[in-house]
Each structure stands twice: as C-alpha cells, then as structure tokens.
mmCIF file of C-alpha atoms in Angstrom:
data_model
loop_
_atom_site.group_PDB
_atom_site.id
_atom_site.type_symbol
_atom_site.label_atom_id
_atom_site.label_comp_id
_atom_site.label_asym_id
_atom_site.label_seq_id
_atom_site.Cartn_x
_atom_site.Cartn_y
_atom_site.Cartn_z
ATOM 1 C CA MET A 1407 -0.026 0.001 0.008
ATOM 2 C CA ASN A 1408 1.544 3.287 -1.080
ATOM 3 C CA GLU A 1409 -1.230 5.622 -0.013
ATOM 4 C CA LYS A 1410 -0.385 8.397 2.426
ATOM 5 C CA ILE A 1411 -2.543 10.486 4.717
ATOM 6 C CA VAL A 1412 -1.920 14.211 3.979
ATOM 7 C CA LEU A 1413 -2.539 16.601 6.843
ATOM 8 C CA LYS A 1414 -2.361 20.347 6.561
ATOM 9 C CA LYS A 1415 -0.737 22.308 9.296
ATOM 10 C CA GLU A 1416 -3.146 24.176 11.558
ATOM 11 C CA LYS A 1417 -2.947 26.452 14.575
ATOM 12 C CA LYS A 1418 -3.212 24.739 17.977
ATOM 13 C CA SER A 1419 -6.601 23.262 18.873
ATOM 14 C CA LYS A 1420 -8.508 24.732 21.805
ATOM 15 C CA ALA A 1421 -9.963 21.387 22.814
ATOM 16 C CA THR A 1422 -8.782 17.856 23.326
ATOM 17 C CA LEU A 1423 -10.486 14.444 23.462
ATOM 18 C CA PRO A 1424 -9.211 11.187 24.915
ATOM 19 C CA VAL A 1425 -8.275 8.367 22.645
ATOM 20 C CA PHE A 1426 -7.924 4.965 24.113
ATOM 21 C CA ILE A 1427 -5.152 3.106 22.291
ATOM 22 C CA ASP A 1428 -1.754 1.521 22.925
ATOM 23 C CA ILE A 1429 0.715 4.039 24.442
ATOM 24 C CA GLU A 1430 3.260 3.604 21.622
ATOM 25 C CA LEU A 1431 0.590 4.497 19.092
ATOM 26 C CA MET A 1432 -0.437 7.539 21.156
ATOM 27 C CA ASP A 1433 3.142 8.700 21.202
ATOM 28 C CA GLN A 1434 3.251 8.500 17.385
ATOM 29 C CA LEU A 1435 -0.016 10.409 17.132
ATOM 30 C CA LYS A 1436 1.346 13.171 19.513
ATOM 31 C CA GLU A 1437 4.465 13.515 17.200
ATOM 32 C CA ILE A 1438 2.187 14.022 14.162
ATOM 33 C CA LYS A 1439 0.050 16.434 16.161
ATOM 34 C CA GLU A 1440 3.111 18.538 17.122
ATOM 35 C CA GLU A 1441 4.317 18.545 13.512
ATOM 36 C CA THR A 1442 1.038 19.419 11.909
ATOM 37 C CA GLY A 1443 -1.000 21.240 14.589
ATOM 38 C CA GLN A 1444 -3.904 18.936 13.837
ATOM 39 C CA PRO A 1445 -5.882 17.690 16.791
ATOM 40 C CA VAL A 1446 -5.401 13.986 17.549
ATOM 41 C CA ARG A 1447 -9.004 13.340 16.838
ATOM 42 C CA LYS A 1448 -8.653 14.565 13.274
ATOM 43 C CA ILE A 1449 -5.468 12.486 12.764
ATOM 44 C CA VAL A 1450 -7.159 9.336 14.107
ATOM 45 C CA GLU A 1451 -10.182 9.921 11.902
ATOM 46 C CA SER A 1452 -7.908 10.246 8.824
ATOM 47 C CA CYS A 1453 -6.101 7.020 9.757
ATOM 48 C CA ILE A 1454 -9.327 5.178 10.304
ATOM 49 C CA ARG A 1455 -10.809 6.424 6.905
ATOM 50 C CA LEU A 1456 -7.744 5.248 5.059
ATOM 51 C CA GLY A 1457 -7.735 1.951 6.911
ATOM 52 C CA LEU A 1458 -11.370 1.283 6.226
ATOM 53 C CA LYS A 1459 -10.864 1.911 2.481
ATOM 54 C CA ASN A 1460 -8.003 -0.595 2.422
ATOM 55 C CA ILE A 1461 -9.447 -3.508 4.480
ATOM 56 C CA GLU A 1462 -9.920 -6.821 2.801
ATOM 57 C CA VAL A 1463 -11.993 -9.377 4.619
ATOM 58 C CA VAL A 1464 -11.170 -13.009 3.850
ATOM 59 C CA GLU A 1465 -12.700 -16.309 4.858
ATOM 60 C CA GLU A 1466 -11.033 -18.177 7.645
ATOM 61 C CA GLU A 1467 -9.042 -21.210 6.518
ATOM 62 C CA ASP A 1468 -9.893 -24.529 8.073
#
C-alpha cells in the first residue's frame, strides 16, 4: 500500500478528546500532532478512513 494520509498544518486546537489506544501509538500520534498542529481526533479519523478503505475481509481457512 503506497497511499499516504496528507494533513495540513493548523494552529493549535483549543479542545482535546481522549483516545484509548496503545501508548506507543499515542506517542506517534502526538508527534504527528506537534508537527502538523492537527488535533489527535482529526489524525485518528484520517487514519481510520484510510484503513477502512483498504481493509480486505477473507474467509478463515480450516
């Protein structure tokens, strides 16, 4: 998969929302947040949208 999520830099957000994920993933999200100025919520939504477009469901092998 060669698709990338493109985020535009924005001014700091005035509100935050909790995201319940692995600590290592949260650290990566915080790095992207600092670089882009995007709220974590928006970054997570972008990641989920890309992921949902690229999911393939296969039958379980016996």
